[in-house]
PDB file of C-alpha atoms in Angstrom:
ATOM      1  CA  UNK N   1     120.004  86.348 138.826  1.00 38.00           C
ATOM      2  CA  UNK N   2     123.016  88.635 139.130  1.00 37.00           C
ATOM      3  CA  UNK N   3     123.849  91.173 136.474  1.00 36.00           C
ATOM      4  CA  UNK N   4     127.141  89.367 135.812  1.00 37.00           C
ATOM      5  CA  UNK N   5     125.471  86.019 135.273  1.00 38.00           C
ATOM      6  CA  UNK N   6     122.790  87.621 133.145  1.00 41.00           C
ATOM      7  CA  UNK N   7     125.421  89.281 130.948  1.00 38.00           C
ATOM      8  CA  UNK N   8     127.400  86.078 130.591  1.00 38.00           C
ATOM      9  CA  UNK N   9     124.321  84.092 129.616  1.00 41.00           C
ATOM     10  CA  UNK N  10     123.255  86.682 127.068  1.00 41.00           C
ATOM     11  CA  UNK N  11     126.773  86.866 125.654  1.00 40.00           C
ATOM     12  CA  UNK N  12     126.746  83.115 125.086  1.00 41.00           C
ATOM     13  CA  UNK N  13     123.635  83.131 122.938  1.00 44.00           C
ATOM     14  CA  UNK N  14     124.745  86.319 121.188  1.00 43.00           C
ATOM     15  CA  UNK N  15     128.089  84.829 120.190  1.00 39.00           C
ATOM     16  CA  UNK N  16     126.308  81.772 118.837  1.00 42.00           C
ATOM     17  CA  UNK N  17     123.897  83.809 116.775  1.00 40.00           C
ATOM     18  CA  UNK N  18     125.589  87.079 115.904  1.00 35.00           C
ATOM     19  CA  UNK N  19     128.777  85.606 114.421  1.00 33.00           C
ATOM     20  CA  UNK N  20     127.182  86.212 111.154  1.00 31.00           C
ATOM     21  CA  UNK N  21     118.014  83.564 110.728  1.00 35.00           C
ATOM     22  CA  UNK N  22     113.191  80.053 110.462  1.00 42.00           C
ATOM     23  CA  UNK N  23     111.212  77.085 111.178  1.00 45.00           C
ATOM     24  CA  UNK N  24     109.067  67.913 116.125  1.00 32.00           C
ATOM     25  CA  UNK N  25     107.120  66.961 118.893  1.00 28.00           C
ATOM     26  CA  UNK N  26     109.443  65.957 121.707  1.00 30.00           C
ATOM     27  CA  UNK N  27     111.612  68.170 123.841  1.00 30.00           C
ATOM     28  CA  UNK N  28     115.222  68.784 122.799  1.00 30.00           C
ATOM     29  CA  UNK N  29     115.443  71.242 125.699  1.00 30.00           C
ATOM     30  CA  UNK N  30     115.278  68.317 128.060  1.00 30.00           C
ATOM     31  CA  UNK N  31     118.735  67.171 126.933  1.00 32.00           C
ATOM     32  CA  UNK N  32     120.660  65.116 129.526  1.00 32.00           C
ATOM     33  CA  UNK N  33     123.074  67.109 131.682  1.00 30.00           C
ATOM     34  CA  UNK N  34     126.099  65.663 129.871  1.00 29.00           C
ATOM     35  CA  UNK N  35     125.043  66.650 126.374  1.00 32.00           C
ATOM     36  CA  UNK N  36     126.460  69.514 124.360  1.00 36.00           C
ATOM     37  CA  UNK N  37     123.144  71.368 124.404  1.00 38.00           C
ATOM     38  CA  UNK N  38     122.971  71.266 128.184  1.00 36.00           C
ATOM     39  CA  UNK N  39     126.526  72.542 128.586  1.00 41.00           C
ATOM     40  CA  UNK N  40     126.216  75.335 126.036  1.00 55.00           C
ATOM     41  CA  UNK N  41     128.680  73.814 123.564  1.00 76.00           C
ATOM     42  CA  UNK N  42     128.063  73.377 119.866  1.00 88.00           C
ATOM     43  CA  UNK N  43     128.334  69.671 118.915  1.00 91.00           C
ATOM     44  CA  UNK N  44     131.225  68.861 116.569  1.00 93.00           C
ATOM     45  CA  UNK N  45     130.817  65.097 116.199  1.00 95.00           C
ATOM     46  CA  UNK N  46     131.464  64.030 112.592  1.00 97.00           C
ATOM     47  CA  UNK N  47     128.351  62.221 111.368  1.00 97.00           C
ATOM     48  CA  UNK N  48     128.806  62.916 107.658  1.00 97.00           C
ATOM     49  CA  UNK N  49     132.199  61.757 106.376  1.00 96.00           C
ATOM     50  CA  UNK N  50     131.225  58.069 106.514  1.00 96.00           C
ATOM     51  CA  UNK N  51     128.340  58.586 104.055  1.00 98.00           C
ATOM     52  CA  UNK N  52     128.875  56.778 100.749  1.00 97.00           C
ATOM     53  CA  UNK N  53     127.530  57.607  97.307  1.00 98.00           C
ATOM     54  CA  UNK N  54     124.174  56.050  96.416  1.00 98.00           C
ATOM     55  CA  UNK N  55     124.409  55.271  92.698  1.00 98.00           C
ATOM     56  CA  UNK N  56     120.634  54.834  92.308  1.00 98.00           C
ATOM     57  CA  UNK N  57     119.940  58.230  93.853  1.00 98.00           C
ATOM     58  CA  UNK N  58     122.732  59.871  91.853  1.00 98.00           C
ATOM     59  CA  UNK N  59     121.233  58.570  88.595  1.00 98.00           C
ATOM     60  CA  UNK N  60     118.148  60.684  89.321  1.00 98.00           C
ATOM     61  CA  UNK N  61     120.223  63.851  88.941  1.00 98.00           C
ATOM     62  CA  UNK N  62     120.103  65.794  85.668  1.00 97.00           C
ATOM     63  CA  UNK N  63     123.011  64.852  83.404  1.00 97.00           C
ATOM     64  CA  UNK N  64     124.562  68.318  83.558  1.00 97.00           C
ATOM     65  CA  UNK N  65     124.627  68.257  87.362  1.00 97.00           C
ATOM     66  CA  UNK N  66     126.228  64.810  87.419  1.00 97.00           C
ATOM     67  CA  UNK N  67     128.822  66.043  84.957  1.00 97.00           C
ATOM     68  CA  UNK N  68     129.628  69.172  86.955  1.00 97.00           C
ATOM     69  CA  UNK N  69     129.822  67.227  90.225  1.00 98.00           C
ATOM     70  CA  UNK N  70     128.551  70.171  92.228  1.00 98.00           C
ATOM     71  CA  UNK N  71     125.575  72.344  93.132  1.00 98.00           C
ATOM     72  CA  UNK N  72     125.188  75.813  94.630  1.00 98.00           C
ATOM     73  CA  UNK N  73     123.558  76.151  98.020  1.00 98.00           C
ATOM     74  CA  UNK N  74     122.538  79.245  99.974  1.00 98.00           C
ATOM     75  CA  UNK N  75     122.552  78.779 103.734  1.00 97.00           C
ATOM     76  CA  UNK N  76     121.052  81.052 106.365  1.00 94.00           C
ATOM     77  CA  UNK N  77     123.289  81.004 109.429  1.00 93.00           C
ATOM     78  CA  UNK N  78     122.507  82.164 112.934  1.00 83.00           C
ATOM     79  CA  UNK N  79     119.636  80.089 114.335  1.00 84.00           C
ATOM     80  CA  UNK N  80     121.038  77.017 116.142  1.00 90.00           C
ATOM     81  CA  UNK N  81     120.545  74.120 116.066  1.00 95.00           C
ATOM     82  CA  UNK N  82     119.604  74.733 112.416  1.00 95.00           C
ATOM     83  CA  UNK N  83     122.800  76.541 111.488  1.00 95.00           C
ATOM     84  CA  UNK N  84     125.389  78.552 113.378  1.00 94.00           C
ATOM     85  CA  UNK N  85     129.126  79.233 113.479  1.00 93.00           C
ATOM     86  CA  UNK N  86     131.707  77.414 115.554  1.00 93.00           C
ATOM     87  CA  UNK N  87     133.992  79.407 117.828  1.00 89.00           C
ATOM     88  CA  UNK N  88     136.355  80.240 114.944  1.00 91.00           C
ATOM     89  CA  UNK N  89     133.618  82.416 113.439  1.00 91.00           C
ATOM     90  CA  UNK N  90     134.056  80.762 110.029  1.00 92.00           C
ATOM     91  CA  UNK N  91     133.084  77.103 110.229  1.00 95.00           C
ATOM     92  CA  UNK N  92     129.344  76.510 109.875  1.00 96.00           C
ATOM     93  CA  UNK N  93     127.536  73.780 111.792  1.00 97.00           C
ATOM     94  CA  UNK N  94     123.983  72.647 112.464  1.00 97.00           C
ATOM     95  CA  UNK N  95     121.261  70.301 111.336  1.00 97.00           C
ATOM     96  CA  UNK N  96     120.851  72.140 108.019  1.00 97.00           C
ATOM     97  CA  UNK N  97     124.574  71.916 107.373  1.00 98.00           C
ATOM     98  CA  UNK N  98     124.897  68.237 108.261  1.00 98.00           C
ATOM     99  CA  UNK N  99     121.876  67.226 106.184  1.00 98.00           C
ATOM    100  CA  UNK N 100     123.018  69.214 103.149  1.00 98.00           C
ATOM    101  CA  UNK N 101     126.538  67.804 103.345  1.00 98.00           C
ATOM    102  CA  UNK N 102     125.275  64.248 103.877  1.00 98.00           C
ATOM    103  CA  UNK N 103     122.880  64.494 100.923  1.00 98.00           C
ATOM    104  CA  UNK N 104     125.701  65.847  98.766  1.00 98.00           C
ATOM    105  CA  UNK N 105     127.840  62.816  99.624  1.00 98.00           C
ATOM    106  CA  UNK N 106     124.925  60.465  98.862  1.00 98.00           C
ATOM    107  CA  UNK N 107     124.662  62.056  95.428  1.00 98.00           C
ATOM    108  CA  UNK N 108     128.386  62.194  94.776  1.00 98.00           C
ATOM    109  CA  UNK N 109     128.352  65.979  94.629  1.00 98.00           C
ATOM    110  CA  UNK N 110     130.295  68.791  96.233  1.00 97.00           C
ATOM    111  CA  UNK N 111     128.197  71.676  97.578  1.00 97.00           C
ATOM    112  CA  UNK N 112     129.319  75.222  96.833  1.00 97.00           C
ATOM    113  CA  UNK N 113     127.918  76.991  99.876  1.00 97.00           C
ATOM    114  CA  UNK N 114     127.268  80.700 100.204  1.00 97.00           C
ATOM    115  CA  UNK N 115     125.963  82.321 103.370  1.00 96.00           C
ATOM    116  CA  UNK N 116     122.857  84.443 102.693  1.00 95.00           C
ATOM    117  CA  UNK N 117     120.239  86.184 104.792  1.00 92.00           C
ATOM    118  CA  UNK N 118     117.118  84.154 105.467  1.00 91.00           C
ATOM    119  CA  UNK N 119     114.763  86.572 103.708  1.00 90.00           C
ATOM    120  CA  UNK N 120     116.949  86.719 100.573  1.00 94.00           C
ATOM    121  CA  UNK N 121     117.218  83.000  99.838  1.00 96.00           C
ATOM    122  CA  UNK N 122     113.793  82.087  98.451  1.00 95.00           C
ATOM    123  CA  UNK N 123     113.694  85.000  95.954  1.00 95.00           C
ATOM    124  CA  UNK N 124     117.247  84.116  94.884  1.00 97.00           C
ATOM    125  CA  UNK N 125     116.186  80.535  94.139  1.00 97.00           C
ATOM    126  CA  UNK N 126     113.508  81.857  91.821  1.00 92.00           C
ATOM    127  CA  UNK N 127     116.061  83.935  89.932  1.00 93.00           C
ATOM    128  CA  UNK N 128     118.363  80.948  89.502  1.00 94.00           C
ATOM    129  CA  UNK N 129     121.188  82.345  91.631  1.00 96.00           C
ATOM    130  CA  UNK N 130     121.278  79.176  93.752  1.00 98.00           C
ATOM    131  CA  UNK N 131     120.209  75.576  93.175  1.00 98.00           C
ATOM    132  CA  UNK N 132     119.220  74.874  96.791  1.00 98.00           C
ATOM    133  CA  UNK N 133     118.468  76.854  99.934  1.00 98.00           C
ATOM    134  CA  UNK N 134     118.553  75.913 103.609  1.00 98.00           C
ATOM    135  CA  UNK N 135     117.314  77.940 106.564  1.00 94.00           C
ATOM    136  CA  UNK N 136     114.861  75.699 108.396  1.00 93.00           C
ATOM    137  CA  UNK N 137     112.311  76.579 105.725  1.00 95.00           C
ATOM    138  CA  UNK N 138     108.827  75.485 106.766  1.00 94.00           C
ATOM    139  CA  UNK N 139     106.578  74.084 104.056  1.00 96.00           C
ATOM    140  CA  UNK N 140     103.526  76.343 103.686  1.00 94.00           C
ATOM    141  CA  UNK N 141     100.829  76.582 101.032  1.00 95.00           C
ATOM    142  CA  UNK N 142     101.960  80.096 100.139  1.00 94.00           C
ATOM    143  CA  UNK N 143     105.544  79.007  99.612  1.00 95.00           C
ATOM    144  CA  UNK N 144     104.524  75.910  97.630  1.00 97.00           C
ATOM    145  CA  UNK N 145     103.130  78.177  94.919  1.00 96.00           C
ATOM    146  CA  UNK N 146     106.628  79.323  93.935  1.00 96.00           C
ATOM    147  CA  UNK N 147     109.042  76.944  95.690  1.00 97.00           C
ATOM    148  CA  UNK N 148     109.593  73.180  95.659  1.00 98.00           C
ATOM    149  CA  UNK N 149     110.643  71.424  98.870  1.00 98.00           C
ATOM    150  CA  UNK N 150     112.264  68.133  99.798  1.00 98.00           C
ATOM    151  CA  UNK N 151     111.506  67.496 103.465  1.00 98.00           C
ATOM    152  CA  UNK N 152     114.019  66.220 106.021  1.00 98.00           C
ATOM    153  CA  UNK N 153     112.673  67.121 109.503  1.00 98.00           C
ATOM    154  CA  UNK N 154     109.554  68.372 111.230  1.00 96.00           C
ATOM    155  CA  UNK N 155     109.734  71.552 113.300  1.00 95.00           C
ATOM    156  CA  UNK N 156     107.338  74.487 113.541  1.00 90.00           C
ATOM    157  CA  UNK N 157     106.307  77.604 115.411  1.00 95.00           C
ATOM    158  CA  UNK N 158     106.565  78.246 119.132  1.00 96.00           C
ATOM    159  CA  UNK N 159     106.933  80.941 121.785  1.00 98.00           C
ATOM    160  CA  UNK N 160     109.376  81.894 124.524  1.00 98.00           C
ATOM    161  CA  UNK N 161     109.271  84.591 127.224  1.00 98.00           C
ATOM    162  CA  UNK N 162     111.282  85.932 130.148  1.00 97.00           C
ATOM    163  CA  UNK N 163     110.906  84.067 133.417  1.00 95.00           C
ATOM    164  CA  UNK N 164     109.122  87.053 134.955  1.00 93.00           C
ATOM    165  CA  UNK N 165     106.473  87.163 132.215  1.00 93.00           C
ATOM    166  CA  UNK N 166     102.844  86.327 132.914  1.00 88.00           C
ATOM    167  CA  UNK N 167     101.972  84.242 129.808  1.00 88.00           C
ATOM    168  CA  UNK N 168     101.993  80.520 130.559  1.00 91.00           C
ATOM    169  CA  UNK N 169     100.865  79.248 127.165  1.00 94.00           C
ATOM    170  CA  UNK N 170      99.763  80.723 123.823  1.00 96.00           C
ATOM    171  CA  UNK N 171      97.115  78.600 122.157  1.00 95.00           C
ATOM    172  CA  UNK N 172      95.318  81.530 120.522  1.00 95.00           C
ATOM    173  CA  UNK N 173      96.965  84.654 119.143  1.00 97.00           C
ATOM    174  CA  UNK N 174      94.456  86.851 120.983  1.00 97.00           C
ATOM    175  CA  UNK N 175      96.459  85.936 124.090  1.00 96.00           C
ATOM    176  CA  UNK N 176      99.165  88.209 122.656  1.00 97.00           C
ATOM    177  CA  UNK N 177      96.899  91.277 122.436  1.00 97.00           C
ATOM    178  CA  UNK N 178      98.617  94.348 123.838  1.00 97.00           C
ATOM    179  CA  UNK N 179     102.052  92.698 123.879  1.00 97.00           C
ATOM    180  CA  UNK N 180     105.137  93.201 121.692  1.00 98.00           C
ATOM    181  CA  UNK N 181     106.270  90.116 119.803  1.00 98.00           C
ATOM    182  CA  UNK N 182     109.792  89.782 118.429  1.00 98.00           C
ATOM    183  CA  UNK N 183     110.448  87.488 115.460  1.00 97.00           C
ATOM    184  CA  UNK N 184     112.592  86.972 112.381  1.00 93.00           C
ATOM    185  CA  UNK N 185     112.147  89.017 109.224  1.00 91.00           C
ATOM    186  CA  UNK N 186     110.703  87.155 106.231  1.00 88.00           C
ATOM    187  CA  UNK N 187     109.679  84.108 108.285  1.00 91.00           C
ATOM    188  CA  UNK N 188     106.457  82.142 108.614  1.00 90.00           C
ATOM    189  CA  UNK N 189     106.215  83.661 112.095  1.00 95.00           C
ATOM    190  CA  UNK N 190     106.050  87.182 110.723  1.00 95.00           C
ATOM    191  CA  UNK N 191     103.392  86.112 108.197  1.00 93.00           C
ATOM    192  CA  UNK N 192     101.309  84.344 110.843  1.00 94.00           C
ATOM    193  CA  UNK N 193     101.460  87.307 113.191  1.00 97.00           C
ATOM    194  CA  UNK N 194     100.673  89.957 110.572  1.00 96.00           C
ATOM    195  CA  UNK N 195      97.808  87.989 109.037  1.00 95.00           C
ATOM    196  CA  UNK N 196      96.133  87.588 112.427  1.00 96.00           C
ATOM    197  CA  UNK N 197      96.647  91.000 114.024  1.00 95.00           C
ATOM    198  CA  UNK N 198      93.027  91.823 113.246  1.00 97.00           C
ATOM    199  CA  UNK N 199      91.888  89.189 115.744  1.00 97.00           C
ATOM    200  CA  UNK N 200      92.666  91.558 118.601  1.00 97.00           C
ATOM    201  CA  UNK N 201      90.811  94.477 117.019  1.00 96.00           C
ATOM    202  CA  UNK N 202      87.906  92.169 116.172  1.00 97.00           C
ATOM    203  CA  UNK N 203      87.755  91.259 119.859  1.00 96.00           C
ATOM    204  CA  UNK N 204      87.837  94.930 120.869  1.00 97.00           C
ATOM    205  CA  UNK N 205      91.335  94.645 122.283  1.00 97.00           C
ATOM    206  CA  UNK N 206      94.615  96.428 121.599  1.00 97.00           C
ATOM    207  CA  UNK N 207      96.507  94.680 118.781  1.00 97.00           C
ATOM    208  CA  UNK N 208      99.885  93.167 119.519  1.00 98.00           C
ATOM    209  CA  UNK N 209     102.928  94.864 118.012  1.00 98.00           C
ATOM    210  CA  UNK N 210     105.263  92.882 115.756  1.00 98.00           C
ATOM    211  CA  UNK N 211     108.967  93.724 115.711  1.00 97.00           C
ATOM    212  CA  UNK N 212     111.119  91.895 113.160  1.00 97.00           C
ATOM    213  CA  UNK N 213     114.866  91.359 113.189  1.00 94.00           C
ATOM    214  CA  UNK N 214     117.360  89.931 110.728  1.00 86.00           C
ATOM    215  CA  UNK N 215     119.261  87.847 113.274  1.00 81.00           C
ATOM    216  CA  UNK N 216     118.451  85.828 116.342  1.00 82.00           C
ATOM    217  CA  UNK N 217     120.844  87.716 118.606  1.00 88.00           C
ATOM    218  CA  UNK N 218     118.829  90.900 118.165  1.00 93.00           C
ATOM    219  CA  UNK N 219     115.578  89.033 118.845  1.00 95.00           C
ATOM    220  CA  UNK N 220     116.860  87.681 122.169  1.00 95.00           C
ATOM    221  CA  UNK N 221     118.476  90.985 123.065  1.00 95.00           C
ATOM    222  CA  UNK N 222     115.131  92.745 122.682  1.00 97.00           C
ATOM    223  CA  UNK N 223     113.450  90.170 124.917  1.00 97.00           C
ATOM    224  CA  UNK N 224     116.112  90.266 127.605  1.00 95.00           C
ATOM    225  CA  UNK N 225     116.119  94.077 127.650  1.00 95.00           C
ATOM    226  CA  UNK N 226     112.326  94.344 127.860  1.00 95.00           C
ATOM    227  CA  UNK N 227     111.808  95.842 124.393  1.00 97.00           C
ATOM    228  CA  UNK N 228     109.629  92.860 123.514  1.00 97.00           C
ATOM    229  CA  UNK N 229     107.464  90.597 125.639  1.00 97.00           C
ATOM    230  CA  UNK N 230     107.449  87.390 123.606  1.00 98.00           C
ATOM    231  CA  UNK N 231     109.640  85.678 120.998  1.00 98.00           C
ATOM    232  CA  UNK N 232     108.051  83.643 118.227  1.00 97.00           C
ATOM    233  CA  UNK N 233     110.479  81.362 116.408  1.00 95.00           C
ATOM    234  CA  UNK N 234     111.231  77.739 115.558  1.00 94.00           C
ATOM    235  CA  UNK N 235     110.342  75.124 118.146  1.00 95.00           C
ATOM    236  CA  UNK N 236     113.785  73.530 118.035  1.00 95.00           C
ATOM    237  CA  UNK N 237     115.532  76.894 117.936  1.00 93.00           C
ATOM    238  CA  UNK N 238     113.649  78.189 120.952  1.00 95.00           C
ATOM    239  CA  UNK N 239     114.297  75.092 122.992  1.00 93.00           C
ATOM    240  CA  UNK N 240     117.972  75.220 122.124  1.00 92.00           C
ATOM    241  CA  UNK N 241     118.211  78.937 122.913  1.00 91.00           C
ATOM    242  CA  UNK N 242     116.587  78.774 126.345  1.00 92.00           C
ATOM    243  CA  UNK N 243     119.154  76.124 127.320  1.00 89.00           C
ATOM    244  CA  UNK N 244     121.915  78.653 126.595  1.00 87.00           C
ATOM    245  CA  UNK N 245     120.423  81.577 128.556  1.00 90.00           C
ATOM    246  CA  UNK N 246     119.200  82.276 132.035  1.00 92.00           C
ATOM    247  CA  UNK N 247     115.999  84.168 132.700  1.00 95.00           C
ATOM    248  CA  UNK N 248     114.019  82.873 129.716  1.00 96.00           C
ATOM    249  CA  UNK N 249     111.721  79.914 129.224  1.00 96.00           C
ATOM    250  CA  UNK N 250     110.119  78.019 126.377  1.00 96.00           C
ATOM    251  CA  UNK N 251     106.365  78.615 126.442  1.00 96.00           C
ATOM    252  CA  UNK N 252     104.811  76.096 124.077  1.00 95.00           C
ATOM    253  CA  UNK N 253     104.507  74.768 120.562  1.00 95.00           C
ATOM    254  CA  UNK N 254     101.946  76.582 118.443  1.00 95.00           C
ATOM    255  CA  UNK N 255     101.946  75.088 114.943  1.00 93.00           C
ATOM    256  CA  UNK N 256     103.725  72.145 113.285  1.00 93.00           C
ATOM    257  CA  UNK N 257     105.483  72.467 109.914  1.00 95.00           C
ATOM    258  CA  UNK N 258     107.541  70.131 107.786  1.00 97.00           C
ATOM    259  CA  UNK N 259     110.969  71.575 106.978  1.00 97.00           C
ATOM    260  CA  UNK N 260     112.787  71.022 103.729  1.00 98.00           C
ATOM    261  CA  UNK N 261     115.473  71.894 101.236  1.00 98.00           C
ATOM    262  CA  UNK N 262     114.107  74.710  99.087  1.00 98.00           C
ATOM    263  CA  UNK N 263     114.339  74.815  95.288  1.00 98.00           C
ATOM    264  CA  UNK N 264     113.049  76.845  92.378  1.00 97.00           C
ATOM    265  CA  UNK N 265     109.594  75.640  91.337  1.00 97.00           C
ATOM    266  CA  UNK N 266     109.807  72.769  88.900  1.00 96.00           C
ATOM    267  CA  UNK N 267     113.371  71.831  89.802  1.00 97.00           C
ATOM    268  CA  UNK N 268     114.666  68.537  88.373  1.00 98.00           C
ATOM    269  CA  UNK N 269     116.810  68.078  91.500  1.00 98.00           C
ATOM    270  CA  UNK N 270     113.966  67.182  93.873  1.00 98.00           C
ATOM    271  CA  UNK N 271     113.693  63.418  93.137  1.00 98.00           C
ATOM    272  CA  UNK N 272     117.422  62.895  93.691  1.00 98.00           C
ATOM    273  CA  UNK N 273     117.447  64.862  96.939  1.00 98.00           C
ATOM    274  CA  UNK N 274     114.398  62.943  98.170  1.00 98.00           C
ATOM    275  CA  UNK N 275     116.072  59.618  97.395  1.00 98.00           C
ATOM    276  CA  UNK N 276     119.227  60.795  99.158  1.00 98.00           C
ATOM    277  CA  UNK N 277     117.370  61.799 102.343  1.00 98.00           C
ATOM    278  CA  UNK N 278     115.577  58.446 102.405  1.00 98.00           C
ATOM    279  CA  UNK N 279     118.943  56.769 101.828  1.00 98.00           C
ATOM    280  CA  UNK N 280     120.296  58.559 104.909  1.00 98.00           C
ATOM    281  CA  UNK N 281     117.365  57.179 106.894  1.00 98.00           C
ATOM    282  CA  UNK N 282     118.096  53.677 105.647  1.00 98.00           C
ATOM    283  CA  UNK N 283     121.812  53.703 106.526  1.00 97.00           C
ATOM    284  CA  UNK N 284     121.401  55.261 109.979  1.00 97.00           C
ATOM    285  CA  UNK N 285     123.012  58.624 109.198  1.00 98.00           C
ATOM    286  CA  UNK N 286     119.666  60.394 109.563  1.00 98.00           C
ATOM    287  CA  UNK N 287     119.222  59.273 113.167  1.00 98.00           C
ATOM    288  CA  UNK N 288     122.843  60.090 114.003  1.00 98.00           C
ATOM    289  CA  UNK N 289     122.385  63.674 112.809  1.00 98.00           C
ATOM    290  CA  UNK N 290     119.240  64.132 114.883  1.00 97.00           C
ATOM    291  CA  UNK N 291     120.906  62.592 117.940  1.00 96.00           C
ATOM    292  CA  UNK N 292     123.919  64.878 117.568  1.00 96.00           C
ATOM    293  CA  UNK N 293     121.714  67.963 117.703  1.00 95.00           C
ATOM    294  CA  UNK N 294     119.276  66.644 120.308  1.00 92.00           C
ATOM    295  CA  UNK N 295     116.189  66.773 118.099  1.00 94.00           C
ATOM    296  CA  UNK N 296     115.355  63.092 117.670  1.00 91.00           C
ATOM    297  CA  UNK N 297     111.638  63.752 118.030  1.00 83.00           C
ATOM    298  CA  UNK N 298     111.733  65.924 114.882  1.00 95.00           C
ATOM    299  CA  UNK N 299     112.253  62.871 112.683  1.00 97.00           C
ATOM    300  CA  UNK N 300     109.971  62.321 109.710  1.00 97.00           C
ATOM    301  CA  UNK N 301     108.943  58.863 108.480  1.00 97.00           C
ATOM    302  CA  UNK N 302     109.944  59.524 104.887  1.00 98.00           C
ATOM    303  CA  UNK N 303     111.085  62.456 102.782  1.00 98.00           C
ATOM    304  CA  UNK N 304     108.414  64.032 100.577  1.00 98.00           C
ATOM    305  CA  UNK N 305     108.427  66.478  97.705  1.00 98.00           C
ATOM    306  CA  UNK N 306     106.351  69.584  98.523  1.00 98.00           C
ATOM    307  CA  UNK N 307     103.749  67.934 100.781  1.00 98.00           C
ATOM    308  CA  UNK N 308     100.662  69.941 101.806  1.00 97.00           C
ATOM    309  CA  UNK N 309     101.115  72.293 104.742  1.00 96.00           C
ATOM    310  CA  UNK N 310     100.387  70.624 108.065  1.00 93.00           C
ATOM    311  CA  UNK N 311      97.092  71.974 109.375  1.00 86.00           C
TER     312      UNK N 311
END
């Protein structure tokens, strides 16, 4: 690959992720040649404005929320297809955005959205700063202790490398021994990697090094420039990203996780949000959102409130 083509490919993913960072079977990377993902464009099809209020779901909201007609939502932006910016650098788009906006319409509410860093959102929910958080938050046992979730897709953890890298598949973290792994700060990936670093030492091998970054552009930059050997991130995010760049490839899925809206523990909003997500499945909006973003295989059968972590 020429230096010019390499630079252009890297610029494309950097623009999509740095304009401002988290966790399906199936293969969104195998999008047909005519799709937005294959051509490097961010889909802009409107799949939300036709959603109508579901009175039964809205009645599940606390009275004060129904009266206010709004809720506050913190959104982590920068990891497409979950959430990114359009070319204007202001308009947000992605699966997280479409689902949040569609649920709001189902409940007859208007979301007051604030962009926040991925690692800051969950603590802010606990303090009451926001009502809801989105950032492709995977449901884990550790998070369930302090956070409630309402699930809307299934995603998980995976790996990607440069084309010239030797790893073909990572089914055991000891296969990373001696390598440098780049990942997002405050994510399930960072936790998984740090908790299992001892496996290399236990096996008498050099531990892998973990480098964390606050945005996806920096993660991919480190990989492309040889400062890291492997990227660990969301399955859908990795598959989307490798379609936008040359010289990198998706390695494999590693662990499945349900993904959900995040709330302060004990929130009274969860039943209404669950009913709204299931309402979107019933009226076809759910499938249209997944089709728009090329992640149809990440569909869940039904929304759940804080289900056990997938083992």
